CSV table of C-alpha atoms in Angstrom, one decimal:
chain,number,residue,atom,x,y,z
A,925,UNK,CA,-60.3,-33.8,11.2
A,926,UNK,CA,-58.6,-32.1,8.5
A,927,UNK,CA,-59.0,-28.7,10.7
A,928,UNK,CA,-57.6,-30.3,13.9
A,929,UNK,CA,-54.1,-31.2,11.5
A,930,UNK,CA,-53.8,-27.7,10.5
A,931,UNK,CA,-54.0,-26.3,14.1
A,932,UNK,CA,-52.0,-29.0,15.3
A,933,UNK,CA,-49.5,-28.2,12.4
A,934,UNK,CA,-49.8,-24.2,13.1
A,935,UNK,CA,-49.0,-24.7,16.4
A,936,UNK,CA,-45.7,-27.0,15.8
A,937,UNK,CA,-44.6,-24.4,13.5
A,938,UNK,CA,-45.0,-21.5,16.1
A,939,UNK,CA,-42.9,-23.8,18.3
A,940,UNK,CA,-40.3,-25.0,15.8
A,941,UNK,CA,-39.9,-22.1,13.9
A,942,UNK,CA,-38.1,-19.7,16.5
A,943,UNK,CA,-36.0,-22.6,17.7
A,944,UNK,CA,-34.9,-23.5,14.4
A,945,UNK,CA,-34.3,-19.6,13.6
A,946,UNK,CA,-32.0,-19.8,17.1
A,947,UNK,CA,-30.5,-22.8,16.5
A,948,UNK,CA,-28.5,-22.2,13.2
A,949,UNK,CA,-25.1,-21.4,13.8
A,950,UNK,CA,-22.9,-19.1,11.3
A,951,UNK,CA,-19.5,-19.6,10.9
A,952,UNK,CA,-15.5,-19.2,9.3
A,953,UNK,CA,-14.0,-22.9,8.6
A,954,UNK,CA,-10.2,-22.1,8.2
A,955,UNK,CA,-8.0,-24.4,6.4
A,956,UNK,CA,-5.4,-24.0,8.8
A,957,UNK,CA,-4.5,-21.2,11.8
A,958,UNK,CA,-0.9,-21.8,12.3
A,959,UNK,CA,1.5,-21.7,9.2
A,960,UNK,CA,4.8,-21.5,8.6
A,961,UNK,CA,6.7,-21.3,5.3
A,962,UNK,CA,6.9,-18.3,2.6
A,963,UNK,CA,4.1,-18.1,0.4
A,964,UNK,CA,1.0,-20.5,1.9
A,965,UNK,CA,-2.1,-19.7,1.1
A,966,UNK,CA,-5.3,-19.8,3.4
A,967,UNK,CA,-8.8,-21.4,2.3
A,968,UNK,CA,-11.6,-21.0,3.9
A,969,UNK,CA,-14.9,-22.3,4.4
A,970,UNK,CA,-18.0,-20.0,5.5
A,971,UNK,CA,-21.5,-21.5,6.2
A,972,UNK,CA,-24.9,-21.4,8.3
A,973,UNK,CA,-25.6,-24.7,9.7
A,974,UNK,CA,-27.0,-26.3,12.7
A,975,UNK,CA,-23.9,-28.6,13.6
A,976,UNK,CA,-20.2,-27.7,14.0
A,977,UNK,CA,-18.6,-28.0,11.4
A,978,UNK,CA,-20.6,-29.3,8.2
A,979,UNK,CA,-21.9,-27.5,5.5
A,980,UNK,CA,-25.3,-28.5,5.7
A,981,UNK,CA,-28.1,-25.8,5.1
A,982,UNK,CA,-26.6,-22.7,3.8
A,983,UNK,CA,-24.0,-20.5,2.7
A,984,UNK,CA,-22.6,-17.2,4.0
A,985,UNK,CA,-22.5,-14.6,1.3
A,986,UNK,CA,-19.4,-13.0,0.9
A,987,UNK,CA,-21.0,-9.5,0.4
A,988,UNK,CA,-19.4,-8.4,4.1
A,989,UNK,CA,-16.1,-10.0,3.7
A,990,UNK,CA,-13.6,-8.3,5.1
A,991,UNK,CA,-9.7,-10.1,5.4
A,992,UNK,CA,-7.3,-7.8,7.9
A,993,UNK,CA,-3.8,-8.2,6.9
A,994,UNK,CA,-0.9,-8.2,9.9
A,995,UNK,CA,-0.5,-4.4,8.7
A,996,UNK,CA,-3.8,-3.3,9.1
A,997,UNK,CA,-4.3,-3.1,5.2
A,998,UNK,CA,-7.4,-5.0,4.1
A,999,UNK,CA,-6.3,-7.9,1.0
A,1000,UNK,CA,-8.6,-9.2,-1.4
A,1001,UNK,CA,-9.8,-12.6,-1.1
A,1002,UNK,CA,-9.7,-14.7,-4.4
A,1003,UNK,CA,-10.8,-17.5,-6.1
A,1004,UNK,CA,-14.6,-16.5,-4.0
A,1005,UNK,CA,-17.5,-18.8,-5.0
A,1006,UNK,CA,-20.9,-19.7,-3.4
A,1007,UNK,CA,-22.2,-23.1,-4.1
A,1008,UNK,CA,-25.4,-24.6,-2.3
A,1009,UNK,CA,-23.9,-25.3,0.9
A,1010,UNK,CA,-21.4,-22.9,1.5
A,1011,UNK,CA,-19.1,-20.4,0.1
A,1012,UNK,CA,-15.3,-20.2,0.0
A,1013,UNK,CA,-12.5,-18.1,-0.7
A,1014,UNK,CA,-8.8,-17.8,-0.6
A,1015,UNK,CA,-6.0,-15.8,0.9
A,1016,UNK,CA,-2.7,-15.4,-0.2
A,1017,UNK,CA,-1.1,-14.9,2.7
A,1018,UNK,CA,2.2,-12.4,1.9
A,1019,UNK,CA,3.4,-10.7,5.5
A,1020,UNK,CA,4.4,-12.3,8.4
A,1021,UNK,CA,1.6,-11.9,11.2
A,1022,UNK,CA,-2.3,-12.5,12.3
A,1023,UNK,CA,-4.7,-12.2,9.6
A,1024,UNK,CA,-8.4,-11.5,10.8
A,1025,UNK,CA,-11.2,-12.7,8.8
A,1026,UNK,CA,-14.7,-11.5,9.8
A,1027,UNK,CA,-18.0,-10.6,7.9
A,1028,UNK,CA,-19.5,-7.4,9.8
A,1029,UNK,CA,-22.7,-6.9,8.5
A,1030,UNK,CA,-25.8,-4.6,10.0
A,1031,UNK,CA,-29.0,-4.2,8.9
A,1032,UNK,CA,-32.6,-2.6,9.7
A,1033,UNK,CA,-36.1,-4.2,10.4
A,1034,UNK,CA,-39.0,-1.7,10.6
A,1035,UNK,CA,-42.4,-2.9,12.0
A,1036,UNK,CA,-45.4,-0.2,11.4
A,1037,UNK,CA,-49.5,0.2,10.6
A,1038,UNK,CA,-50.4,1.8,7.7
A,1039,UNK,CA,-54.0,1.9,8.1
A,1040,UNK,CA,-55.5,-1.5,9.3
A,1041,UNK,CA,-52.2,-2.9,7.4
A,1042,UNK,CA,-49.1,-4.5,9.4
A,1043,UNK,CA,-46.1,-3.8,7.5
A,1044,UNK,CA,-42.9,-5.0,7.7
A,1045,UNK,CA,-39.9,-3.3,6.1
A,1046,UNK,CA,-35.6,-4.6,6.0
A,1047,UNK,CA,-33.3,-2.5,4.8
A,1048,UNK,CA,-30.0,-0.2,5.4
A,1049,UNK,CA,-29.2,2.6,7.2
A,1050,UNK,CA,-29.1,5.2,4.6
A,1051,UNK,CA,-32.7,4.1,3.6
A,1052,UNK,CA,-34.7,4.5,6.2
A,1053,UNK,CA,-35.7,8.1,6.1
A,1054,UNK,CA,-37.1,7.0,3.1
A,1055,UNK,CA,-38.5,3.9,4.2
A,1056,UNK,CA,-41.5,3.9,6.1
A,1057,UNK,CA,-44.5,6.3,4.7
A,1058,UNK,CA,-45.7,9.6,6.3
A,1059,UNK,CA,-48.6,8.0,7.8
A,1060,UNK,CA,-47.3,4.8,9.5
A,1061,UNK,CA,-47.9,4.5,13.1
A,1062,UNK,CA,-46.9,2.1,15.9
A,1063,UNK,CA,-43.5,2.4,14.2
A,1064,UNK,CA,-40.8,-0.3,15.7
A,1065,UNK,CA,-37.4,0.1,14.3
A,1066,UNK,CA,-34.6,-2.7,15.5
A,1067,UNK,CA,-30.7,-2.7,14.3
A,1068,UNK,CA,-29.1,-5.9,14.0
A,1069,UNK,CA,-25.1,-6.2,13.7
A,1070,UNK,CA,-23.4,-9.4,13.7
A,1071,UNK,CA,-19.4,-9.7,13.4
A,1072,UNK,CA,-18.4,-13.6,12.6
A,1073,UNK,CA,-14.5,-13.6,12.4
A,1074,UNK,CA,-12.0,-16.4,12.7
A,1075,UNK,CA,-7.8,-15.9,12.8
A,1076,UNK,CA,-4.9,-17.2,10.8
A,1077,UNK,CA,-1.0,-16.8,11.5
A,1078,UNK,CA,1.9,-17.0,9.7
A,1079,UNK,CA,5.3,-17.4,11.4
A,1080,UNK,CA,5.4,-15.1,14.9
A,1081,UNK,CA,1.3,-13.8,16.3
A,1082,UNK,CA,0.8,-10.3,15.8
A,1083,UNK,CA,-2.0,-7.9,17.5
A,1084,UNK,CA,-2.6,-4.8,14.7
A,1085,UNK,CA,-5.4,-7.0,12.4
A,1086,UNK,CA,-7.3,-7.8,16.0
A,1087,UNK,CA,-7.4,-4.2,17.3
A,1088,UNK,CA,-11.0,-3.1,18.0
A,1089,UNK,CA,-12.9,-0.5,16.1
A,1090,UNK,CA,-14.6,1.1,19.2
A,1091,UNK,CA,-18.2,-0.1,17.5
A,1092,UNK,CA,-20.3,-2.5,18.1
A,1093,UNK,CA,-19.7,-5.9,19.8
A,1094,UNK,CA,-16.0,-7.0,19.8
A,1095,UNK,CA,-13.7,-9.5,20.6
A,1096,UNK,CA,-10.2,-8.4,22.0
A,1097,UNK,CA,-7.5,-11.6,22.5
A,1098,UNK,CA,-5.4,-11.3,26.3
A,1099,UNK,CA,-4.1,-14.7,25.2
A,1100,UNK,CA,-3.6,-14.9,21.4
A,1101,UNK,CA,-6.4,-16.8,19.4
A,1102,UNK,CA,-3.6,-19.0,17.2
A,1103,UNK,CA,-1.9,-19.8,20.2
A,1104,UNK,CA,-4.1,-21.7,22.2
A,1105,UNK,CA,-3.5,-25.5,23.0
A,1106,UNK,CA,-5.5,-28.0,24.8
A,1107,UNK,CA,-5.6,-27.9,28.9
A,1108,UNK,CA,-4.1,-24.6,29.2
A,1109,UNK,CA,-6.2,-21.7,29.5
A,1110,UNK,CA,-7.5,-18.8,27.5
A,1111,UNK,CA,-8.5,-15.1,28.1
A,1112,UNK,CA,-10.2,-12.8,26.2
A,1113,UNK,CA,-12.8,-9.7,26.4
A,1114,UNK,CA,-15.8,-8.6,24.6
A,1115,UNK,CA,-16.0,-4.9,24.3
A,1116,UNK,CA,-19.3,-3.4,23.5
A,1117,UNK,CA,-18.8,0.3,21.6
A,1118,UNK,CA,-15.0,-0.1,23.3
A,1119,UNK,CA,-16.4,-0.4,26.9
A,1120,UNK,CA,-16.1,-3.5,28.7
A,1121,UNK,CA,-19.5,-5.8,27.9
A,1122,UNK,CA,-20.1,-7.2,31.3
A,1123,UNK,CA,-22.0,-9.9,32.4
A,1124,UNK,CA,-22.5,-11.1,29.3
A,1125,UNK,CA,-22.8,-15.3,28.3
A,1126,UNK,CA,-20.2,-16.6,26.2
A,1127,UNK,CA,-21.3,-19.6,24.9
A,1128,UNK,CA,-18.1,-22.2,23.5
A,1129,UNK,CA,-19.4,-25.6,21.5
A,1130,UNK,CA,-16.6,-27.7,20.2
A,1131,UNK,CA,-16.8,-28.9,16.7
A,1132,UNK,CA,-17.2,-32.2,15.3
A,1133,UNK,CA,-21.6,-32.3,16.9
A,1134,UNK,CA,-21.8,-35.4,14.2
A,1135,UNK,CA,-20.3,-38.0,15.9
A,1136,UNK,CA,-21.7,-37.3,19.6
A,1137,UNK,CA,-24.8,-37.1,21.5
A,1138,UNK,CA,-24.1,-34.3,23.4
A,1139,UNK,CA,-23.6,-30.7,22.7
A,1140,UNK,CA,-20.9,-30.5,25.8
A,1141,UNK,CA,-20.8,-26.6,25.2
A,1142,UNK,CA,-19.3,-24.4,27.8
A,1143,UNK,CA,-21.1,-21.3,28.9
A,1144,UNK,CA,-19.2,-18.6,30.3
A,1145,UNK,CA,-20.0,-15.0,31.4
A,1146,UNK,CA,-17.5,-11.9,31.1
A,1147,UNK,CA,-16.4,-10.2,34.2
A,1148,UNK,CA,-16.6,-6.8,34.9
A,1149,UNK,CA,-13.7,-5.9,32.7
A,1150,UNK,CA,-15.3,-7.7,29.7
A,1151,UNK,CA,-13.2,-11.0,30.2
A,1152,UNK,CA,-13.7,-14.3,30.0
A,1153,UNK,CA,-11.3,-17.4,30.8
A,1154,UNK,CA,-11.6,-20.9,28.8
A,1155,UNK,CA,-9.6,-23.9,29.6
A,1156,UNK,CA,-9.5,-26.1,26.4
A,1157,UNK,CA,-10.9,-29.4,27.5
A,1158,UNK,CA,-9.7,-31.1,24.0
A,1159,UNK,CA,-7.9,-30.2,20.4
A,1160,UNK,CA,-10.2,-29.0,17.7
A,1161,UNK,CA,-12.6,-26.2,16.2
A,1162,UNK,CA,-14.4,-24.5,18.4
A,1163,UNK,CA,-17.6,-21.6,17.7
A,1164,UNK,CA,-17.5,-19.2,20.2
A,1165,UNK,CA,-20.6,-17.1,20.6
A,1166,UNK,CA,-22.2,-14.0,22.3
A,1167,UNK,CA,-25.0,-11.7,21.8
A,1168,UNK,CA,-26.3,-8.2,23.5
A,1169,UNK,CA,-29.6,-6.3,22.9
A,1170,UNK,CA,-29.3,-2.3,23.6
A,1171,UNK,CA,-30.6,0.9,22.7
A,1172,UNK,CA,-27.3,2.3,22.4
A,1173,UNK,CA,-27.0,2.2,18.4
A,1174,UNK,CA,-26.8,5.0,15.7
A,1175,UNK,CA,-30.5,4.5,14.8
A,1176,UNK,CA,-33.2,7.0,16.8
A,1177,UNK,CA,-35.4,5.1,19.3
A,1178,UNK,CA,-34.0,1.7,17.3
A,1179,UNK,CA,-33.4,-1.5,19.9
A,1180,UNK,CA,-30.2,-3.2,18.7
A,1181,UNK,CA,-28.8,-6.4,18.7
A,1182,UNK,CA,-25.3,-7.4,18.5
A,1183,UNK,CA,-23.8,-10.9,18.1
A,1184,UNK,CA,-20.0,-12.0,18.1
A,1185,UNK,CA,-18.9,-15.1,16.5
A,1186,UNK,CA,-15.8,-16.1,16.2
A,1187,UNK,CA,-13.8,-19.7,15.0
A,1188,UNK,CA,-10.9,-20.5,17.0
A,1189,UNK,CA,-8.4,-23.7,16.8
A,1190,UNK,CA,-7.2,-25.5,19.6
A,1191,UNK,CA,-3.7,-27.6,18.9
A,1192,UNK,CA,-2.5,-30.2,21.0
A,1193,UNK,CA,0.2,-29.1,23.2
B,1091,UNK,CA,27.0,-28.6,15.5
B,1092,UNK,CA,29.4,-31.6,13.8
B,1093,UNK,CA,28.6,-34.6,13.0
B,1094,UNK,CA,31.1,-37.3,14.9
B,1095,UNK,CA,31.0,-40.5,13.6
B,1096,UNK,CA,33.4,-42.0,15.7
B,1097,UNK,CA,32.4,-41.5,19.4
B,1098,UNK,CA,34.9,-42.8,20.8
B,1099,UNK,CA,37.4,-40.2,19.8
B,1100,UNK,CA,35.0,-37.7,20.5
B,1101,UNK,CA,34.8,-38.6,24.1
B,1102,UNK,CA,38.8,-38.6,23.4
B,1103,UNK,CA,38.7,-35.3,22.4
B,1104,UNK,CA,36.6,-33.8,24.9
B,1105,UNK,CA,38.7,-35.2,27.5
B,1106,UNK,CA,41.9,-33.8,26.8
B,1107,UNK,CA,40.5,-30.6,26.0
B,1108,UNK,CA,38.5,-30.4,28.6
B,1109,UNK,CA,35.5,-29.1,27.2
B,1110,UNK,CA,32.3,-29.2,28.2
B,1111,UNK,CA,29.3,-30.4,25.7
B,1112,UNK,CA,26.2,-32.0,25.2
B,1113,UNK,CA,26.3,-35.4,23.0
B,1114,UNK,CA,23.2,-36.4,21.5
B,1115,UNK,CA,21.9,-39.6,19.9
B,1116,UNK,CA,19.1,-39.7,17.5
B,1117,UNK,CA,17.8,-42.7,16.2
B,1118,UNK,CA,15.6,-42.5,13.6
B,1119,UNK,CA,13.4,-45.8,13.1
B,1120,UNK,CA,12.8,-47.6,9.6
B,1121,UNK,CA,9.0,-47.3,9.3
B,1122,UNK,CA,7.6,-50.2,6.9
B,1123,UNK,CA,5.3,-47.7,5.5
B,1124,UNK,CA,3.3,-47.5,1.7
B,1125,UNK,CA,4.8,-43.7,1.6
B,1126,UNK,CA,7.9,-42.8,3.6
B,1127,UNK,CA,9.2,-39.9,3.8
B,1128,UNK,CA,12.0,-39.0,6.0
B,1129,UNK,CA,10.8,-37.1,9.5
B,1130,UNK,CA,11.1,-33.4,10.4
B,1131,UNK,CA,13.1,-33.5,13.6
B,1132,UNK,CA,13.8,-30.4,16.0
B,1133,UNK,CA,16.3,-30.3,19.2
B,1134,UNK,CA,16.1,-27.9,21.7
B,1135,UNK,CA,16.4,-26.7,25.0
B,1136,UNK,CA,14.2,-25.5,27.4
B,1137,UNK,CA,15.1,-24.7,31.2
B,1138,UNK,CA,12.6,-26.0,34.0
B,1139,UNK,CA,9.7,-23.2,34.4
B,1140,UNK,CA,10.8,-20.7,32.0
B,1141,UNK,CA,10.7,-22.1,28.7
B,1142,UNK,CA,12.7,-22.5,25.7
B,1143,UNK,CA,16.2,-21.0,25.5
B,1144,UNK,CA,17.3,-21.9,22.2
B,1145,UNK,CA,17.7,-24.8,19.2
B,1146,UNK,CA,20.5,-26.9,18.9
B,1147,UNK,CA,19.1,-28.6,15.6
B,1148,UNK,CA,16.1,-28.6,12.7
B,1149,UNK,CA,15.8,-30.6,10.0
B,1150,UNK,CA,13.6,-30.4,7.1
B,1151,UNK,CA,13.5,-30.6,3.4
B,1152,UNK,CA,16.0,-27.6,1.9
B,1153,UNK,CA,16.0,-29.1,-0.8
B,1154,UNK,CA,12.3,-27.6,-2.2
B,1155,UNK,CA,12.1,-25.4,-4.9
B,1156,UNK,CA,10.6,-21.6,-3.6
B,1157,UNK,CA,11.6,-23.0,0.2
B,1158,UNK,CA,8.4,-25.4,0.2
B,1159,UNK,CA,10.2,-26.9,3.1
B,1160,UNK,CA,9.3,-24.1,5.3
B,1161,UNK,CA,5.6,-24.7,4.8
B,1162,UNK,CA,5.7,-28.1,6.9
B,1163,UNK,CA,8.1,-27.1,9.7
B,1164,UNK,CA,4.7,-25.9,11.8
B,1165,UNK,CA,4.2,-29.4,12.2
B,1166,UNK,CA,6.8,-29.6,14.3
B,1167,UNK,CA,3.9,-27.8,16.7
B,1168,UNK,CA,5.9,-27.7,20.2
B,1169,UNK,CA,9.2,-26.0,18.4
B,1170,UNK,CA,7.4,-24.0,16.1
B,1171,UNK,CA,5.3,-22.7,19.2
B,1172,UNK,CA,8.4,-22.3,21.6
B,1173,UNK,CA,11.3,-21.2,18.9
B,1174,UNK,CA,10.7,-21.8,15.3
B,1175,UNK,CA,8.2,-18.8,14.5
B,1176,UNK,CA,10.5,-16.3,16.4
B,1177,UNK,CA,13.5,-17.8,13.3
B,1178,UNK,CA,14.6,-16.3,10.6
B,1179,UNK,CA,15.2,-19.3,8.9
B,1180,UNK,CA,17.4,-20.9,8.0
B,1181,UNK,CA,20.0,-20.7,10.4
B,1182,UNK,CA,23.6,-21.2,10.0
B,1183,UNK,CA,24.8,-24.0,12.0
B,1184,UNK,CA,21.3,-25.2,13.2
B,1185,UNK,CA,18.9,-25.8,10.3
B,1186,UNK,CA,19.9,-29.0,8.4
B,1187,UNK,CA,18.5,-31.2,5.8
B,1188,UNK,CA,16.3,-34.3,6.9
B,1189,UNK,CA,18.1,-37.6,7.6
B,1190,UNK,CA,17.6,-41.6,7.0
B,1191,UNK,CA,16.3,-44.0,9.2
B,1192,UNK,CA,19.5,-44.7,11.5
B,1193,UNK,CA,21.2,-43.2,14.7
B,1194,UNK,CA,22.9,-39.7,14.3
B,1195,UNK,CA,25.3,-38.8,16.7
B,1196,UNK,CA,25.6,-35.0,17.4
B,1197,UNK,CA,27.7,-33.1,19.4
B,1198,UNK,CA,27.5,-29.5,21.0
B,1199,UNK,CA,30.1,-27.8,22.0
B,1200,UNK,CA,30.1,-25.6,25.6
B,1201,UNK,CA,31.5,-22.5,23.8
B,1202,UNK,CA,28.7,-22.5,21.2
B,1203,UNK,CA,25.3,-21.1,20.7
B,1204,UNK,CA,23.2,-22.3,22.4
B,1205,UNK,CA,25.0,-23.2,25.0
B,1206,UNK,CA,27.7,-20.6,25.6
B,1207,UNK,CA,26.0,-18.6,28.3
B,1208,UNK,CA,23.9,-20.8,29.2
B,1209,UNK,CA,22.7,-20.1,33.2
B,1210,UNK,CA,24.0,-22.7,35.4
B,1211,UNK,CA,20.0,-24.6,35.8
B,1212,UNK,CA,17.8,-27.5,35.2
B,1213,UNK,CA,17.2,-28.0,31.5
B,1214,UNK,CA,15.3,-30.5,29.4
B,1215,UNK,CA,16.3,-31.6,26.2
B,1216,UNK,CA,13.4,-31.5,24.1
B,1217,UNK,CA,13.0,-33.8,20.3
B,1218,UNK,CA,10.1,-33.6,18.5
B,1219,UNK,CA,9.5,-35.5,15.2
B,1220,UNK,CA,6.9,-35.2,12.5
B,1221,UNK,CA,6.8,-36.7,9.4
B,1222,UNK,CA,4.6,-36.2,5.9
B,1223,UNK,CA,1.8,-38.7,5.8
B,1224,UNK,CA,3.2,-40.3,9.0
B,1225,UNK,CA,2.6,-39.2,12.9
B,1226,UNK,CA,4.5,-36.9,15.4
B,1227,UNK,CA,6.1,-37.6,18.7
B,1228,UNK,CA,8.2,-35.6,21.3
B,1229,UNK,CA,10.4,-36.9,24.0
B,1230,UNK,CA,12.4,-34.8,27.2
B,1231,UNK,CA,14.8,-35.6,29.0
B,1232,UNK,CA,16.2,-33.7,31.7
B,1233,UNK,CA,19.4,-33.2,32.7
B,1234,UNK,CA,21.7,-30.0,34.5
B,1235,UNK,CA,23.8,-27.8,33.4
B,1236,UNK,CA,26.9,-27.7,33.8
B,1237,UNK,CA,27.2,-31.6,35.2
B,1238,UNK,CA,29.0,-32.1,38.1
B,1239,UNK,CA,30.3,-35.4,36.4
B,1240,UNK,CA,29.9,-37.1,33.2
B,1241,UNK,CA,26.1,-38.3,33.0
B,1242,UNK,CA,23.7,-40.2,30.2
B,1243,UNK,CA,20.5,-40.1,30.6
B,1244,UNK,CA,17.6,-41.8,27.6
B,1245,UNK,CA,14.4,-42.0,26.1
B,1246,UNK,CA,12.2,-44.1,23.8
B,1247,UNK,CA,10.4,-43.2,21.1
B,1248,UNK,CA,7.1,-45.2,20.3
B,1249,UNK,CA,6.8,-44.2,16.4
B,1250,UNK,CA,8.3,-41.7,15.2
B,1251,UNK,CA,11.6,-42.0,17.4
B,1252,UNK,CA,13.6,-44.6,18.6
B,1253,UNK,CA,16.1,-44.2,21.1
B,1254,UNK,CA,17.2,-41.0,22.3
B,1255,UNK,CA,20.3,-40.5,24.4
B,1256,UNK,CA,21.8,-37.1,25.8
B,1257,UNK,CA,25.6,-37.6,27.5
B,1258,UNK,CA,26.1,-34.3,29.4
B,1259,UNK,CA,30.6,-34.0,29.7
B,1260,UNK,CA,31.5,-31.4,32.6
């Protein structure tokens, strides 16, 4: 008896565990994405949860933080905490523009045998020379990058904060992210290493999952150019999403995977 | 912009000289409310298919210490979208402080920004109101420029707004 629960229970966590893995979402909870006025200030929220927008399972650490200021100079955030659910932070926001705030974080995961041992390794860049011992075989090395960003404005949009960097898995406004109402519609591109990622599934769920039944998420796939075209069916938050496995990375015979996330707000017109 | 109180003599006026201008009624409604305060208003222009062309009013609290006012005039979303974040602000002649609950009677003149050089078009007169703790509403109404002959047209306001009149003088 007691043997046929433990399968039963091995085999729902095989099941649950990568869906559960999948199904968290990370995310930038702005305070506002439109401002006007001379000194305002920006909070933000940033958490990993399952529904859009609550801070229910964890936070995002701040350790990848990285606020783009109208000017291309990066500002501090302030008054930064991390409390059980989720993390915030501040920005002062002092020139007239688009601010950009992401978290662009990579890391490494190794898979090798030492021996009869499976081993498993996580780690950065600079330490895997170092990493994995002389005699490991069956050596698998994958990269993962993941950019999360959302967009603030104050007074008149501006384009220097969202220029791309040429690396990795990017989003590049056509129509400006903090000027995007509901019914009209949207375009945008995903570069991958500043080359058009084509064919690729965006994937658009509004916020506010509590208080319905279904997910009503949009899936979309960028054109040859990259592009990809959304016509806002309501106001609100949305969590935009897309992800690409390569080879292409700075890693030797590493498979990479890239993910884009990105909070935008939708006004009513 | 002036304020006429007498409209009557303004129409008066306008005759004689000859001068064409927009007249524009604003009522703004007394809200039995816990907290009131008085509404953000904007009034502005926009010409059929290409958008706005320019503001003929804004009000908002001036009165703030470290212009705080400024923080809340993105609530006005429609002008703040089409105008207000292009502004330096304030702006002589056009940004105003708020006003009570009653109807304001305001008069442009032809020869004036924003409507000296106006292109001879369909136009819409656009309001939008929004107020602090309170809701927001926006009303058009069309009308062309220059008129051929004296015309009123008017809209209604649900919340926010009461009614709304624009007189268009050849």
């Amino acid at each position: 008896m007691s043997r046929m629960l433990n399968r039963a229970a091995l085999a729902l966590a095989i099941f649950v565990l990568p869906l559960s893995a999948q199904a968290h979402r990370a995310w930038f909870l702005p305070s506002a994405t439109v401002l006007s006025g001379n000194d305002p200030w920006l909070t933000v929220d940033a958490a990993i949860s399952n529904d859009l927008f609550y801070f229910e399972h964890m936070p995002m650490r701040l350790g990848d933080l990285v606020v783009t200021a109208p000017d291309g100079s990066t500002v501090a955030p302030q008054n930064a905490s991390t409390g059980r659910y989720r993390s915030t932070f501040d920005v002062q926001l002092t020139q007239q523009g688009t601010y950009k705030v992401a978290s662009v974080s990579s890391g490494l995961n190794a898979r090798y045998r030492l021996g009869t041992e499976s081993k498993r390794w996580r780690g950065s860049a600079a330490e895997l020379p170092t990493a994995i011992p002389a005699g490991a075989t069956d050596v698998e090395v994958s990269e993962s990058v993941r950019r999360i960003e959302t967009f603030a404005t104050l007074g008149k949009p501006t384009l220097r904060a969202t220029e791309p960097t040429g690396v990795g898995l990017e989003f590049v406004p056509v129509t400006h992210p903090n000027d995007l109402y509901a019914g009209e519609e949207a375009k945008f591109r995903l570069l991958l290493d500043g080359k058009p990622a084509a064919g690729l599934e965006v994937e658009v769920v509004p916020g506010g999952i509590r208080y319905r039944d279904r997910l009503n998420e949009l899936k979309l796939v960028t054109d040859a150019d990259g592009g990809f075209a959304v016509t806002w069916p309501a106001p609100g938050m949305y969590w935009l999403s897309a992800s690409v496995r390569d080879e292409a990375g700075t890693i030797a015979n590493a498979r990479r995977s890239l993910t884009w996330v990105a909070t935008l707000e939708v006004l009513r017109p | 912009m002036r304020r006429v109180v007498p409209l009557a003599l303004s129409g008066v006026v306008a005759a004689q000289a000859g001068a064409a201008e927009l007249t524009v009624s604003v009522e703004i409604p007394r809200l039995n409310v816990a907290e009131y305060h008085r509404p953000y208003v904007a009034l502005w222009l926009e010409r059929k298919d290409a958008g706005a062309v320019g503001t003929l009013a804004v009000w908002y609290d001036l009165k703030l210490k470290d212009r705080e006012g400024e923080k809340w005039l993105k609530d006005l979303r429609q002008w703040w979208r089409r105008i207000g974040r292009d502004l330096a602000l304030p702006v002589d002649g056009v940004t105003a402080a708020t006003r009570a609950p009653g109807t304001h009677k305001l008069v442009f003149a032809a020869d004036r920004a924003p409507l000296a050089g106006l292109a001879p078009g369909s136009y819409e007169l656009v309001i939008e109101a929004a107020r602090e703790v309170g809701g927001r509403e926006l009303l058009r109404i069309p009308f062309d420029w220059p008129a051929a002959a004296p015309s009123t047209a008017a809209a209604s306001g649900e919340h926010e707004l009461g009614a709304v009149s624009l007189t268009v003088q050849p």
